[in-house]
């Protein structure tokens, strides 16, 4: 019968050497993970506009927070640009999925909306054409979106919505609420979809705030509760005279209360009164 040799206990030096090797592997893995996350965030942010348009009487600001699930790359975006007739176009949206494919698709949707908006003045038609364009490439993804057109001379704001989270508004005169406009289905799902357009005049000074669901919905908040919380915040900030950048930051800070893991985007339009506008700050909202 073969006798087994007794197991030798590891010396303290050997244990320290092994522990050092394991620690080094963990450190290298953590550094690689950090580098991947930073690369993913840089990719996402590179697809957002470097600056936003502004005109006398309107200040615009935005904020964005990346997803919190490791390498998840969110599909949220915001955008703002000047159109050939001098009006301003704004969009905000959210692409299905959280990966590189979703981020790339987001870039295509954002640029597609810009291109279509230069060819038609109607926000509903912008979304309709964008929807048909996305269906034609058969990407297999869809996006929720809101598109707005602001006319500086009249203070008129035209908007259309494709399955997206409603906007929030408040005025210095004490009005405010959630914009529950009728909308169509998200872009990239159904051919021939129509997107109703809502028109309102920004007669009183105040704020019109666009956001994605990562701002108002999460494990700790329902969508309804999140929208109500942001509505209160926007109303309070307008009364205090907070500027557009600070308001965007405050809304993004409120998003942390939802304990969301999704990415989140906020776009703030802070407007002065327009003398030529009608008496009611949002005629389509106040009955």
Coordinates of C-alpha atoms in Angstrom, one line a residue:
X1 CA 0.0 0.0 0.0
X2 CA 1.4 3.4 -1.0
X3 CA 1.7 5.8 1.9
X4 CA 0.5 9.4 1.2
X5 CA 2.8 12.1 2.0
X6 CA 1.5 14.6 4.6
X7 CA 0.3 17.9 3.2
X8 CA 2.6 20.7 3.9
X9 CA 1.2 23.9 5.4
X10 CA 1.9 27.0 3.4
X11 CA 4.4 29.3 5.0
X12 CA 3.5 32.9 5.8
X13 CA 5.6 34.2 2.9
X14 CA 3.9 31.9 0.5
X15 CA 0.4 33.0 1.7
X16 CA 1.4 36.6 1.3
X17 CA 2.7 36.0 -2.2
X18 CA -0.5 34.2 -3.2
X19 CA -2.6 37.0 -1.6
X20 CA -0.5 39.6 -3.5
X21 CA -1.1 37.9 -6.8
X22 CA -4.9 37.7 -6.2
X23 CA -5.0 41.3 -5.1
X24 CA -3.2 42.3 -8.2
X25 CA -5.7 40.4 -10.4
X26 CA -8.6 42.1 -8.7
X27 CA -7.0 45.5 -9.1
X28 CA -6.3 44.9 -12.8
X29 CA -9.9 43.7 -13.3
X30 CA -11.3 46.8 -11.5
X31 CA -9.2 49.1 -13.6
X32 CA -10.3 47.4 -16.8
X33 CA -13.9 47.7 -15.7
X34 CA -13.5 51.4 -14.8
X35 CA -11.9 52.0 -18.2
X36 CA -14.9 50.3 -19.9
X37 CA -17.4 52.3 -18.0
X38 CA -15.5 55.6 -18.7
X39 CA -15.4 54.7 -22.4
X40 CA -19.1 53.9 -22.5
X41 CA -20.0 57.2 -20.8
X42 CA -17.7 59.1 -23.2
X43 CA -19.4 57.5 -26.1
X44 CA -22.8 58.4 -24.8
X45 CA -21.8 62.0 -24.1
X46 CA -20.1 62.5 -27.4
X47 CA -23.5 62.0 -29.1
X48 CA -25.1 64.8 -27.2
X49 CA -24.9 68.4 -28.5
X50 CA -21.9 70.5 -27.4
X51 CA -24.1 73.6 -27.0
X52 CA -27.7 74.6 -27.1
X53 CA -29.3 77.6 -28.9
X54 CA -30.7 80.6 -27.2
X55 CA -32.4 83.8 -28.2
X56 CA -33.4 87.0 -26.3
X57 CA -36.1 86.0 -23.8
X58 CA -35.3 82.3 -23.8
X59 CA -32.6 80.5 -21.8
X60 CA -31.9 76.9 -22.4
X61 CA -30.0 74.3 -20.3
X62 CA -29.8 70.6 -20.1
X63 CA -28.4 67.9 -17.8
X64 CA -27.6 64.2 -18.3
X65 CA -26.8 61.4 -16.0
X66 CA -25.5 58.0 -17.3
X67 CA -27.0 54.6 -16.4
X68 CA -25.8 53.0 -13.2
X69 CA -25.6 49.4 -14.3
X70 CA -22.0 48.9 -15.1
X71 CA -21.5 48.9 -18.9
X72 CA -25.0 49.8 -19.7
X73 CA -25.0 52.6 -22.3
X74 CA -28.2 54.5 -22.2
X75 CA -30.2 55.7 -25.2
X76 CA -31.5 59.0 -23.7
X77 CA -30.8 62.2 -25.6
X78 CA -31.6 65.8 -25.8
X79 CA -31.0 68.3 -28.6
X80 CA -31.6 71.9 -29.6
X81 CA -30.8 73.7 -32.8
X82 CA -31.7 76.8 -34.9
X83 CA -33.8 76.2 -38.0
X84 CA -33.6 78.1 -41.3
X85 CA -36.5 80.4 -40.5
X86 CA -35.0 81.5 -37.2
X87 CA -37.2 79.3 -35.0
X88 CA -35.6 76.8 -32.6
X89 CA -36.1 73.1 -32.7
X90 CA -35.8 70.9 -29.5
X91 CA -36.0 67.2 -29.0
X92 CA -35.7 64.8 -26.1
X93 CA -36.1 61.0 -26.2
X94 CA -35.2 57.5 -25.1
X95 CA -34.2 54.6 -27.2
X96 CA -35.1 51.0 -26.2
X97 CA -32.2 49.1 -24.8
X98 CA -29.0 49.8 -23.0
X99 CA -26.0 48.8 -25.2
X100 CA -23.8 50.1 -27.9
X101 CA -26.4 49.4 -30.5
X102 CA -29.0 51.5 -28.6
X103 CA -26.5 54.4 -28.3
X104 CA -25.7 54.2 -32.0
X105 CA -29.4 54.1 -32.9
X106 CA -30.0 57.1 -30.6
X107 CA -27.4 59.1 -32.6
X108 CA -29.2 58.2 -35.8
X109 CA -32.6 59.3 -34.4
X110 CA -31.3 62.6 -33.1
X111 CA -29.6 63.5 -36.4
X112 CA -32.6 62.2 -38.4
X113 CA -34.9 64.6 -36.5
X114 CA -32.6 67.5 -37.2
X115 CA -32.6 66.7 -40.9
X116 CA -36.4 66.3 -41.2
X117 CA -37.1 69.5 -39.2
X118 CA -35.3 71.6 -41.8
X119 CA -37.8 70.3 -44.4
X120 CA -41.1 70.8 -42.6
X121 CA -42.2 73.4 -40.0
X122 CA -44.8 71.1 -38.4
X123 CA -43.6 69.1 -35.3
X124 CA -46.2 66.3 -36.0
X125 CA -44.9 66.0 -39.5
X126 CA -41.3 65.9 -38.2
X127 CA -42.2 62.9 -36.1
X128 CA -44.3 61.2 -38.8
X129 CA -41.4 61.4 -41.3
X130 CA -38.9 60.3 -38.7
X131 CA -41.0 57.3 -37.9
X132 CA -41.2 56.3 -41.5
X133 CA -37.5 56.8 -41.9
X134 CA -36.7 54.5 -38.9
X135 CA -39.1 51.8 -40.2
X136 CA -37.5 51.9 -43.6
X137 CA -34.1 50.9 -42.2
X138 CA -35.6 48.1 -40.2
X139 CA -33.3 48.5 -37.2
X140 CA -35.6 46.5 -34.8
X141 CA -35.4 49.2 -32.1
X142 CA -37.9 52.0 -31.2
X143 CA -37.6 55.3 -29.5
X144 CA -40.0 57.6 -27.5
X145 CA -39.6 61.2 -28.3
X146 CA -40.9 64.8 -27.9
X147 CA -40.2 67.4 -30.6
X148 CA -40.8 71.1 -30.1
X149 CA -40.6 74.2 -32.2
X150 CA -40.2 77.7 -30.6
X151 CA -41.0 80.9 -32.4
X152 CA -39.1 83.8 -30.8
X153 CA -41.1 86.6 -32.4
X154 CA -44.5 85.3 -31.1
X155 CA -43.5 83.2 -28.1
X156 CA -45.5 80.3 -29.6
X157 CA -44.4 76.8 -28.7
X158 CA -45.5 73.9 -30.9
X159 CA -45.0 70.3 -29.7
X160 CA -45.7 66.7 -30.7
X161 CA -45.1 63.6 -28.7
X162 CA -44.3 60.0 -29.7
X163 CA -45.0 57.8 -26.6
X164 CA -42.8 60.0 -24.5
X165 CA -43.0 61.2 -20.9
X166 CA -45.1 64.4 -20.6
X167 CA -43.4 67.7 -20.0
X168 CA -43.8 69.8 -16.9
X169 CA -44.4 73.6 -16.8
X170 CA -44.8 76.5 -14.4
X171 CA -45.1 80.2 -14.6
X172 CA -44.2 83.2 -12.5
X173 CA -48.0 83.9 -12.2
X174 CA -48.5 80.7 -10.2
X175 CA -49.8 78.4 -12.9
X176 CA -48.2 75.0 -13.5
X177 CA -48.7 71.3 -14.1
X178 CA -48.1 68.3 -16.2
X179 CA -48.6 68.7 -20.0
X180 CA -50.9 65.8 -20.8
X181 CA -51.1 66.4 -24.6
X182 CA -52.4 63.6 -26.9
X183 CA -49.5 61.8 -28.6
X184 CA -48.8 58.9 -31.0
X185 CA -46.9 55.7 -30.5
X186 CA -43.1 55.6 -30.2
X187 CA -41.0 56.0 -33.3
X188 CA -40.2 52.8 -35.2
X189 CA -43.2 50.7 -34.4
X190 CA -46.2 51.4 -36.7
X191 CA -46.2 52.7 -40.2
X192 CA -48.6 55.6 -41.1
X193 CA -48.7 56.9 -37.5
X194 CA -49.9 60.5 -37.0
X195 CA -48.7 62.8 -34.2
X196 CA -51.1 65.6 -33.1
X197 CA -49.6 69.0 -32.6
X198 CA -50.3 71.2 -29.6
X199 CA -49.8 75.0 -29.8
X200 CA -49.4 77.4 -26.8
X201 CA -48.1 80.8 -26.2
X202 CA -45.6 81.5 -23.5
X203 CA -47.2 84.7 -22.4
X204 CA -46.0 84.7 -18.8
X205 CA -42.4 84.2 -17.6
X206 CA -41.8 80.6 -16.5
X207 CA -40.3 77.3 -17.4
X208 CA -41.1 74.4 -19.8
X209 CA -39.2 71.3 -18.7
X210 CA -38.7 68.2 -20.9
X211 CA -37.4 65.0 -19.3
X212 CA -36.9 61.2 -19.8
X213 CA -38.4 58.5 -17.6
X214 CA -35.1 57.9 -15.8
X215 CA -35.7 61.3 -14.1
X216 CA -39.2 60.5 -12.7
X217 CA -39.5 56.7 -12.5
X218 CA -37.5 54.1 -10.5
X219 CA -37.7 51.5 -7.7
X220 CA -38.7 54.2 -5.1
X221 CA -41.1 56.2 -7.3
X222 CA -43.9 55.5 -9.7
X223 CA -44.0 57.6 -12.9
X224 CA -47.0 59.6 -11.5
X225 CA -45.3 60.3 -8.2
X226 CA -42.1 61.3 -9.9
X227 CA -43.9 63.8 -12.2
X228 CA -45.7 65.3 -9.3
X229 CA -42.4 65.8 -7.4
X230 CA -40.7 67.4 -10.4
X231 CA -43.8 69.7 -10.9
X232 CA -43.5 70.9 -7.4
X233 CA -39.8 71.5 -7.8
X234 CA -40.2 73.4 -11.0
X235 CA -43.0 75.6 -9.6
X236 CA -40.9 76.4 -6.5
X237 CA -37.8 77.2 -8.6
X238 CA -39.7 79.5 -10.9
X239 CA -41.1 81.4 -8.0
X240 CA -37.5 81.8 -6.6
X241 CA -36.1 83.0 -9.9
X242 CA -33.7 80.1 -10.4
X243 CA -31.8 80.2 -13.7
X244 CA -32.0 77.5 -16.4
X245 CA -28.8 75.7 -15.5
X246 CA -29.5 75.6 -11.8
X247 CA -33.1 74.3 -12.5
X248 CA -31.8 71.5 -14.8
X249 CA -29.3 70.5 -12.0
X250 CA -32.1 70.6 -9.4
X251 CA -34.3 68.4 -11.5
X252 CA -31.5 65.9 -12.0
X253 CA -30.7 65.8 -8.3
X254 CA -34.4 65.0 -7.7
X255 CA -34.0 62.1 -10.0
X256 CA -31.7 60.4 -7.5
X257 CA -34.6 60.0 -5.1
X258 CA -36.2 57.5 -7.5
X259 CA -33.1 55.2 -7.0
X260 CA -33.2 54.7 -10.8
X261 CA -30.6 52.7 -12.6
X262 CA -31.5 54.0 -16.1
X263 CA -29.9 57.0 -17.7
X264 CA -31.7 60.3 -17.4
X265 CA -31.9 63.6 -19.3
X266 CA -33.5 67.0 -18.6
X267 CA -34.0 69.9 -21.0
X268 CA -35.1 73.2 -19.6
X269 CA -36.6 76.2 -21.5
X270 CA -36.8 79.2 -19.3
X271 CA -38.8 82.0 -20.9
X272 CA -39.5 85.7 -20.3
X273 CA -43.0 87.1 -20.9
X274 CA -44.0 87.8 -24.5
X275 CA -46.1 91.0 -24.8
X276 CA -47.8 90.0 -28.0
X277 CA -49.1 86.7 -26.5
X278 CA -52.5 86.0 -25.3
X279 CA -53.4 86.6 -21.6
X280 CA -53.5 82.9 -20.6
X281 CA -49.9 81.6 -20.2
X282 CA -50.8 78.2 -21.7
X283 CA -54.1 78.6 -23.5
X284 CA -54.4 74.9 -24.4
X285 CA -53.9 73.8 -20.8
X286 CA -56.1 76.2 -18.8
X287 CA -59.7 75.6 -19.4

